[in-house]
Short mmCIF file of C-alpha atoms in Angstrom, two decimals:
data_model
loop_
_atom_site.label_atom_id
_atom_site.label_comp_id
_atom_site.label_asym_id
_atom_site.label_seq_id
_atom_site.Cartn_x
_atom_site.Cartn_y
_atom_site.Cartn_z
CA UNK F 73 88.00 4.07 180.49
CA UNK F 74 86.31 7.35 179.66
CA UNK F 75 83.23 8.22 181.66
CA UNK F 76 81.30 11.21 182.90
CA UNK F 77 82.76 11.10 186.40
CA UNK F 78 86.14 9.56 187.05
CA UNK F 79 86.30 7.44 190.22
CA UNK F 80 89.45 8.36 192.13
CA UNK F 81 90.53 6.76 195.40
CA UNK F 82 92.82 9.17 197.28
CA UNK F 83 95.33 7.80 199.80
CA UNK F 84 97.02 10.21 202.21
CA UNK F 85 98.15 10.45 205.80
CA UNK F 86 96.03 13.43 206.83
CA UNK F 87 92.28 13.70 207.17
CA UNK F 88 90.74 15.61 204.25
CA UNK F 89 89.57 18.85 205.81
CA UNK F 90 88.55 21.85 203.82
CA UNK F 91 90.46 24.99 204.70
CA UNK F 92 90.96 27.06 201.58
CA UNK F 93 94.63 26.09 201.29
CA UNK F 94 94.11 22.32 201.27
CA UNK F 95 96.14 20.69 198.51
CA UNK F 96 93.55 17.99 197.74
CA UNK F 97 90.85 20.62 197.36
CA UNK F 98 93.03 22.52 194.91
CA UNK F 99 93.65 19.37 192.87
CA UNK F 100 90.15 17.91 192.70
CA UNK F 101 87.82 20.91 192.92
CA UNK F 102 87.03 20.65 189.24
CA UNK F 103 83.34 21.09 188.35
CA UNK F 104 82.15 17.65 189.39
CA UNK F 105 84.50 15.68 187.15
CA UNK F 106 85.45 13.27 189.92
CA UNK F 107 83.76 10.78 192.20
CA UNK F 108 86.12 10.76 195.15
CA UNK F 109 86.85 8.40 198.02
CA UNK F 110 89.58 8.71 200.61
CA UNK F 111 91.69 6.47 202.85
CA UNK F 112 93.57 8.20 205.68
CA UNK F 113 95.19 7.32 209.02
CA UNK F 114 94.08 9.96 211.52
CA UNK F 115 91.36 9.57 214.15
CA UNK F 116 89.62 12.72 213.02
CA UNK F 117 86.37 13.60 211.32
CA UNK F 118 86.67 14.84 207.71
CA UNK F 119 85.26 18.24 206.81
CA UNK F 120 84.77 18.12 203.09
CA UNK F 121 82.26 19.02 200.40
CA UNK F 122 84.06 17.30 197.50
CA UNK F 123 84.48 13.80 198.90
CA UNK F 124 81.73 11.87 200.70
CA UNK F 125 83.23 8.42 201.19
CA UNK F 126 86.07 7.80 203.64
CA UNK F 127 87.94 4.96 205.27
CA UNK F 128 89.72 5.81 208.49
CA UNK F 129 92.59 3.79 209.95
CA UNK F 130 93.06 4.82 213.58
CA UNK F 131 96.70 4.71 214.68
CA UNK F 132 95.55 4.93 218.28
CA UNK F 133 93.57 1.73 217.81
CA UNK F 134 96.66 0.03 216.37
CA UNK F 135 98.29 0.46 219.78
CA UNK F 136 95.22 -0.94 221.54
CA UNK F 137 95.17 -3.88 219.15
CA UNK F 138 98.56 -5.06 220.42
CA UNK F 139 96.96 -5.83 223.78
CA UNK F 140 93.47 -6.66 222.52
CA UNK F 141 93.66 -8.26 219.07
CA UNK F 142 89.93 -7.96 218.46
CA UNK F 143 90.13 -4.16 218.42
CA UNK F 144 88.66 -2.61 215.28
CA UNK F 145 91.33 -0.51 213.57
CA UNK F 146 89.61 0.65 210.39
CA UNK F 147 86.12 1.77 209.48
CA UNK F 148 84.17 3.31 206.66
CA UNK F 149 82.78 6.69 207.63
CA UNK F 150 80.98 9.63 206.07
CA UNK F 151 80.70 13.33 206.84
CA UNK F 152 78.10 12.56 209.54
CA UNK F 153 80.65 10.52 211.48
CA UNK F 154 81.13 11.59 215.11
CA UNK F 155 84.77 11.15 216.13
CA UNK F 156 86.03 10.33 219.59
CA UNK F 157 87.46 13.77 220.38
CA UNK F 158 89.45 12.53 223.36
CA UNK F 159 91.31 9.94 221.29
CA UNK F 160 91.64 12.31 218.32
CA UNK F 161 93.18 15.02 220.51
CA UNK F 162 95.60 12.60 222.19
CA UNK F 163 96.70 11.27 218.80
CA UNK F 164 97.07 14.78 217.35
CA UNK F 165 99.12 15.93 220.36
CA UNK F 166 101.42 12.93 220.02
CA UNK F 167 101.94 13.55 216.30
CA UNK F 168 102.61 17.26 216.91
CA UNK F 169 105.22 16.32 219.52
CA UNK F 170 106.91 13.89 217.13
CA UNK F 171 106.96 16.38 214.26
CA UNK F 172 108.22 19.19 216.49
CA UNK F 173 111.13 17.21 217.96
CA UNK F 174 112.02 15.54 214.66
CA UNK F 175 113.73 12.56 216.31
CA UNK F 176 113.82 9.48 214.17
CA UNK F 177 113.43 7.18 217.17
CA UNK F 178 109.75 8.22 217.33
CA UNK F 179 109.33 7.54 213.62
CA UNK F 180 110.96 4.11 214.01
CA UNK F 181 108.63 3.22 216.91
CA UNK F 182 105.67 4.22 214.76
CA UNK F 183 106.91 2.03 211.93
CA UNK F 184 107.28 -0.92 214.31
CA UNK F 185 103.65 -0.45 215.33
CA UNK F 186 102.61 -0.73 211.67
CA UNK F 187 104.78 -3.83 211.15
CA UNK F 188 102.29 -5.79 213.27
CA UNK F 189 99.90 -5.37 210.28
CA UNK F 190 96.89 -4.69 212.47
CA UNK F 191 95.69 -2.32 209.75
CA UNK F 192 95.34 -5.11 207.14
CA UNK F 193 91.68 -5.78 207.86
CA UNK F 194 88.67 -7.27 206.15
CA UNK F 195 86.98 -3.86 206.44
CA UNK F 196 89.78 -2.18 204.47
CA UNK F 197 89.68 -4.80 201.72
CA UNK F 198 85.89 -4.56 201.48
CA UNK F 199 86.06 -0.77 201.24
CA UNK F 200 88.60 -0.88 198.41
CA UNK F 201 86.44 -3.31 196.45
CA UNK F 202 83.29 -1.32 197.18
CA UNK F 203 84.59 2.00 195.83
CA UNK F 204 86.13 0.15 192.85
CA UNK F 205 88.18 3.15 191.66
CA UNK F 206 89.21 3.82 188.09
CA UNK F 207 92.52 5.16 189.36
CA UNK F 208 94.27 5.53 192.73
CA UNK F 209 95.92 8.79 193.76
CA UNK F 210 98.69 8.58 196.36
CA UNK F 211 99.93 11.69 198.16
CA UNK F 212 103.59 10.73 198.43
CA UNK F 213 104.90 10.36 201.96
CA UNK F 214 108.28 10.23 203.75
CA UNK F 215 106.83 7.48 205.96
CA UNK F 216 107.56 3.85 205.10
CA UNK F 217 104.19 2.87 206.57
CA UNK F 218 102.28 5.03 204.07
CA UNK F 219 104.20 3.54 201.16
CA UNK F 220 103.42 0.03 202.48
CA UNK F 221 99.76 0.95 202.84
CA UNK F 222 99.66 2.19 199.26
CA UNK F 223 101.28 -0.98 197.92
CA UNK F 224 98.71 -3.06 199.79
CA UNK F 225 95.82 -1.02 198.35
CA UNK F 226 97.21 -1.47 194.85
CA UNK F 227 97.57 -5.21 195.44
CA UNK F 228 93.96 -5.53 196.62
CA UNK F 229 92.42 -3.26 193.98
CA UNK F 230 94.60 -4.22 190.99
CA UNK F 231 94.02 -0.69 189.65
CA UNK F 232 96.45 1.76 187.99
CA UNK F 233 97.83 4.46 190.24
CA UNK F 234 99.46 7.87 190.26
CA UNK F 235 101.82 9.34 192.84
CA UNK F 236 102.15 13.02 193.70
CA UNK F 237 105.45 13.80 195.43
CA UNK F 238 105.55 17.19 197.16
CA UNK F 239 108.67 16.57 199.26
CA UNK F 240 111.89 14.70 198.66
CA UNK F 241 111.25 11.11 199.77
CA UNK F 242 114.20 9.54 198.00
CA UNK F 243 117.49 11.42 198.05
CA UNK F 244 119.81 11.96 200.97
CA UNK F 245 123.13 13.69 201.13
CA UNK F 246 126.25 11.93 202.37
CA UNK F 247 127.10 14.63 204.93
CA UNK F 248 125.04 15.83 207.84
CA UNK F 249 122.71 12.82 208.11
CA UNK F 250 122.49 11.05 211.46
CA UNK F 251 123.00 7.26 211.45
CA UNK F 252 119.42 6.36 212.42
CA UNK F 253 118.00 8.73 209.82
CA UNK F 254 120.30 7.25 207.18
CA UNK F 255 119.18 3.71 208.03
CA UNK F 256 115.53 4.78 207.93
CA UNK F 257 116.08 6.54 204.62
CA UNK F 258 117.62 3.37 203.20
CA UNK F 259 114.44 1.37 203.85
CA UNK F 260 112.22 4.26 202.75
CA UNK F 261 114.07 4.43 199.43
CA UNK F 262 113.55 0.70 198.94
CA UNK F 263 109.80 1.10 199.47
CA UNK F 264 109.61 4.13 197.19
CA UNK F 265 111.43 2.22 194.43
CA UNK F 266 108.90 -0.61 194.67
CA UNK F 267 106.03 1.85 194.23
CA UNK F 268 107.73 3.70 191.39
CA UNK F 269 108.17 0.46 189.40
CA UNK F 270 104.43 0.14 188.89
CA UNK F 271 103.33 3.78 188.80
CA UNK F 272 101.33 4.84 185.75
CA UNK F 273 102.11 8.53 186.19
CA UNK F 274 104.36 10.37 188.60
CA UNK F 275 103.52 13.98 189.43
CA UNK F 276 106.11 16.23 191.10
CA UNK F 277 105.98 19.67 192.67
CA UNK F 278 108.98 21.46 191.12
CA UNK F 279 111.22 21.50 188.04
CA UNK F 280 114.21 20.54 190.22
CA UNK F 281 112.35 17.49 191.54
CA UNK F 282 111.33 16.50 188.01
CA UNK F 283 114.93 16.59 186.83
CA UNK F 284 116.21 14.42 189.69
CA UNK F 285 113.31 11.95 189.90
CA UNK F 286 113.10 11.38 186.15
CA UNK F 287 116.75 10.44 186.21
CA UNK F 288 116.44 8.25 189.31
CA UNK F 289 113.36 6.29 188.18
CA UNK F 290 113.61 6.56 184.37
CA UNK F 291 110.18 8.21 184.19
CA UNK F 292 108.67 11.24 182.51
CA UNK F 293 107.01 12.96 185.43
CA UNK F 294 104.64 15.91 185.21
CA UNK F 295 104.95 19.10 187.26
CA UNK F 296 101.81 19.91 189.20
CA UNK F 297 101.41 22.96 191.43
CA UNK F 298 98.60 24.77 193.13
CA UNK F 299 96.49 26.75 190.66
CA UNK F 300 95.06 30.26 190.69
CA UNK F 301 91.57 31.04 189.40
CA UNK F 302 92.32 33.89 187.00
CA UNK F 303 88.64 34.37 186.21
CA UNK F 304 88.47 36.07 189.63
CA UNK F 305 91.93 37.69 189.65
CA UNK F 306 93.35 40.52 187.56
CA UNK F 307 96.54 42.52 187.86
CA UNK F 308 95.97 45.86 189.57
CA UNK F 309 98.73 48.49 189.23
CA UNK F 310 99.48 50.12 192.57
CA UNK F 311 101.30 53.06 194.09
CA UNK F 312 103.72 51.87 196.82
CA UNK F 313 103.49 53.30 200.31
CA UNK F 314 106.07 55.37 202.11
CA UNK F 315 107.58 53.68 204.02
CA UNK F 316 107.42 50.59 201.80
CA UNK F 317 105.15 47.97 203.38
CA UNK F 318 106.50 44.40 203.25
CA UNK F 319 104.60 41.40 204.62
CA UNK F 320 105.38 37.81 205.54
CA UNK F 321 102.46 35.42 206.00
CA UNK F 322 103.28 31.84 206.89
CA UNK F 323 105.05 29.51 209.24
CA UNK F 324 108.33 30.39 210.89
CA UNK F 325 109.21 26.82 211.87
CA UNK F 326 112.13 24.93 210.30
CA UNK F 327 114.35 27.85 211.29
CA UNK F 328 112.69 30.33 208.94
CA UNK F 329 112.59 32.72 211.90
CA UNK F 330 116.40 32.97 211.71
CA UNK F 331 116.15 34.17 208.10
CA UNK F 332 113.53 36.73 209.14
CA UNK F 333 115.87 37.85 211.95
CA UNK F 334 118.57 38.47 209.34
CA UNK F 335 116.14 40.51 207.25
CA UNK F 336 115.24 42.54 210.35
CA UNK F 337 118.91 43.33 211.02
CA UNK F 338 119.45 44.58 207.47
CA UNK F 339 116.23 46.59 207.60
CA UNK F 340 117.49 48.29 210.77
CA UNK F 341 120.67 49.27 208.90
CA UNK F 342 118.73 50.61 205.90
CA UNK F 343 116.16 52.47 207.97
CA UNK F 344 118.84 53.93 210.32
CA UNK F 345 116.42 56.01 212.38
CA UNK F 346 114.09 56.82 209.49
CA UNK F 347 111.62 54.16 208.45
CA UNK F 348 112.01 53.33 204.76
CA UNK F 349 110.81 49.70 204.74
CA UNK F 350 108.68 48.02 207.41
CA UNK F 351 108.11 44.25 207.61
CA UNK F 352 104.89 42.88 209.13
CA UNK F 353 104.98 39.20 210.15
CA UNK F 354 101.80 37.11 210.40
CA UNK F 355 102.37 33.63 211.77
CA UNK F 356 100.47 31.12 213.90
CA UNK F 357 103.74 29.68 215.25
CA UNK F 358 105.02 30.78 218.65
CA UNK F 359 108.14 32.94 218.53
CA UNK F 360 110.67 33.12 221.36
CA UNK F 361 109.88 36.32 223.29
CA UNK F 362 113.54 37.30 223.59
CA UNK F 363 114.01 36.92 219.83
CA UNK F 364 110.80 38.81 219.12
CA UNK F 365 111.73 41.70 221.46
CA UNK F 366 115.10 42.05 219.76
CA UNK F 367 113.51 42.10 216.30
CA UNK F 368 110.83 44.69 217.05
CA UNK F 369 113.09 47.00 219.10
CA UNK F 370 113.80 49.44 216.27
CA UNK F 371 110.38 49.30 214.62
CA UNK F 372 111.59 47.74 211.34
CA UNK F 373 109.70 44.51 212.10
CA UNK F 374 106.17 44.16 213.46
CA UNK F 375 104.49 40.95 214.65
CA UNK F 376 100.77 40.75 213.95
CA UNK F 377 98.08 38.37 215.17
CA UNK F 378 97.52 35.38 212.84
CA UNK F 379 94.54 35.60 210.52
CA UNK F 380 92.43 32.90 208.81
CA UNK F 381 93.42 31.91 205.28
CA UNK F 382 90.37 33.72 203.91
CA UNK F 383 91.99 37.01 204.99
CA UNK F 384 95.37 36.38 203.35
CA UNK F 385 94.46 37.84 199.96
CA UNK F 386 93.11 41.02 201.55
CA UNK F 387 96.24 41.58 203.65
CA UNK F 388 98.57 40.94 200.72
CA UNK F 389 96.67 43.55 198.73
CA UNK F 390 97.39 46.16 201.41
CA UNK F 391 101.16 45.74 201.13
CA UNK F 392 103.81 46.56 198.53
CA UNK F 393 106.19 43.60 198.85
CA UNK F 394 105.41 39.96 199.66
CA UNK F 395 108.20 38.07 201.41
CA UNK F 396 109.07 34.40 200.89
CA UNK F 397 111.78 32.85 203.09
CA UNK F 398 113.53 29.55 203.68
CA UNK F 399 116.18 28.55 206.18
CA UNK F 400 119.92 28.52 205.49
CA UNK F 401 120.43 25.78 208.09
CA UNK F 402 121.81 22.62 206.44
CA UNK F 403 119.31 20.25 208.03
CA UNK F 404 116.23 22.27 207.11
CA UNK F 405 117.65 23.12 203.71
CA UNK F 406 117.60 19.40 202.90
CA UNK F 407 113.91 19.24 203.81
CA UNK F 408 112.85 21.84 201.24
CA UNK F 409 115.54 21.28 198.62
CA UNK F 410 113.08 19.96 196.02
CA UNK F 411 109.83 21.36 197.42
CA UNK F 412 107.48 24.05 196.15
CA UNK F 413 105.45 25.73 198.87
CA UNK F 414 101.82 26.65 198.23
CA UNK F 415 102.87 30.07 199.50
CA UNK F 416 104.74 30.61 196.24
CA UNK F 417 101.51 30.81 194.26
CA UNK F 418 100.05 33.14 196.90
CA UNK F 419 103.07 35.40 196.44
CA UNK F 420 103.03 35.34 192.65
CA UNK F 421 99.27 35.77 192.34
CA UNK F 422 99.11 38.67 194.79
CA UNK F 423 99.97 41.22 192.11
CA UNK F 424 102.73 42.56 194.37
CA UNK F 425 106.51 42.61 194.13
CA UNK F 426 108.04 39.46 195.63
CA UNK F 427 111.22 39.21 197.69
CA UNK F 428 112.57 35.65 198.07
CA UNK F 429 115.33 34.99 200.59
CA UNK F 430 116.96 31.57 200.95
CA UNK F 431 119.76 29.27 199.73
CA UNK F 432 120.48 29.62 196.02
CA UNK F 433 120.36 25.88 195.28
CA UNK F 434 116.91 24.91 196.57
CA UNK F 435 113.93 24.50 194.25
CA UNK F 436 111.83 27.51 195.40
CA UNK F 437 114.67 30.02 195.07
CA UNK F 438 115.77 28.53 191.74
CA UNK F 439 112.19 28.84 190.48
CA UNK F 440 111.98 32.55 191.32
CA UNK F 441 115.38 33.20 189.71
CA UNK F 442 114.79 31.11 186.58
CA UNK F 443 111.48 32.88 185.93
CA UNK F 444 112.79 36.33 186.93
CA UNK F 445 109.67 36.58 189.06
CA UNK F 446 111.15 38.05 192.25
CA UNK F 447 114.02 39.91 193.81
CA UNK F 448 116.23 37.14 195.24
CA UNK F 449 118.85 37.21 197.98
CA UNK F 450 120.91 34.22 199.12
CA UNK F 451 123.22 35.94 201.61
CA UNK F 452 123.13 38.87 204.00
CA UNK F 453 125.35 40.88 201.67
CA UNK F 454 123.04 40.26 198.70
CA UNK F 455 120.07 41.17 200.84
CA UNK F 456 121.48 44.64 201.57
CA UNK F 457 121.66 45.40 197.85
CA UNK F 458 118.23 43.91 197.10
CA UNK F 459 116.46 45.79 199.90
CA UNK F 460 117.94 49.03 198.58
CA UNK F 461 116.36 48.27 195.20
CA UNK F 462 112.97 48.00 196.89
CA UNK F 463 113.18 51.72 197.66
CA UNK F 464 112.83 52.48 193.92
CA UNK F 465 109.14 52.69 192.98
CA UNK F 466 109.68 51.59 189.38
CA UNK F 467 111.45 48.41 190.59
CA UNK F 468 108.44 47.48 192.72
CA UNK F 469 106.04 48.03 189.86
CA UNK F 470 108.21 46.17 187.36
CA UNK F 471 108.58 43.06 189.55
CA UNK F 472 104.94 43.06 190.59
CA UNK F 473 104.07 42.68 186.90
CA UNK F 474 106.74 39.99 186.40
CA UNK F 475 105.44 37.98 189.35
CA UNK F 476 101.85 38.12 188.16
CA UNK F 477 102.89 37.22 184.62
CA UNK F 478 104.72 34.14 185.93
CA UNK F 479 101.61 33.13 187.88
CA UNK F 480 99.39 33.48 184.81
CA UNK F 481 101.81 31.51 182.64
CA UNK F 482 102.51 28.59 184.99
CA UNK F 483 99.71 28.42 187.56
CA UNK F 484 96.40 28.93 185.78
CA UNK F 485 93.99 26.65 187.65
CA UNK F 486 91.77 26.02 184.62
CA UNK F 487 94.74 24.80 182.56
CA UNK F 488 96.11 22.66 185.39
CA UNK F 489 92.68 21.12 186.10
CA UNK F 490 92.24 20.11 182.46
CA UNK F 491 95.73 18.63 182.24
CA UNK F 492 95.19 16.61 185.41
CA UNK F 493 91.79 15.27 184.38
CA UNK F 494 93.02 14.28 180.92
CA UNK F 495 96.03 12.47 182.38
CA UNK F 496 93.96 10.63 185.03
CA UNK F 497 91.45 9.60 182.37
CA UNK F 498 94.32 8.28 180.28
CA UNK F 499 95.73 6.36 183.26
CA UNK F 500 92.32 4.86 184.09
CA UNK F 501 92.20 3.29 180.64
CA UNK F 502 95.15 1.09 181.64
CA UNK F 503 93.04 -1.00 184.03
#
């Protein structure tokens, strides 16, 4: 059905807050084309100017409901909602602990909580019918419970739906997977297959994911990435500093800090008493003080205080090389194998030369190589040669233009917005 504003019900785990880097904001901030509603499972207040209708399922209340069945677990809220900060903070702390320790026993316990079906409430059903969406948008999740929630919403609404997968929720390698994780993955795959059977359009985050998921589910998925507003961005030629200024802005979790350590070691060799390249690291993650002291000892690496996302563009503009890293550790490599970080578009759109360091067979590194949009190193030996190339001014200028050209070709927000709206309108006509 074609109409002035398309009614989209978004289903995701996280509350929809509005920092500049929020994925949902990037997708649906499109000149008032959408009437948005949102179902999420955190006990937090949304902070959002695009969406004004929300349904919150409180996981904390699901625990309470086991002992007191009359406990209310879901409620419709709006942006004037006042959350219970004590409960919200306890829940957030628990989730941070689970994510940090990455032990599947915690995930399994969480799934058992959801198996009691305390979230299947009259309030949820009434909300789904009230918003009466034209199409449902599911932010794909590696949690079985989120896939079950989505299937229930589809069953109640009887509306067509799209799925956007940003991480690998389906594949697992034979080696290096612990037994409990493998069992969990087995049931997750079963739930994902059920959702994929009825999906009207699958969106994926990277070319590598498209290739594998199209083959697995016999679909023709569409690649969707974060866009850049080129009406406000132009390429600005620049004269590199001496020493060359390189910057990393992002998280150092998932063992990325080890890759940055390796870069620091090679920089120390190249600088050898005379600073030729200096790396500044901006991260909000804590770094082991012993590791940090070792890295900064020779002055090749500096650690800076984290800055808000609004300052990222300004800091990138002050540097000559933007660094993108991923871990070489087998476990963390599996996590990002098909992913496409939002940091990639920040790097490409910065108008600066990009250095990408990580395993050669993961989606982000393959993307940089296939588009010749960055200097790429996938081993310490390769890194030595690549860092030497960064000392040549013409190389920096050449790859800054290549990176920006790749961004303009593949990540123009206006083009991506139009493609998304047209596809969702097409899907809505299937109801």
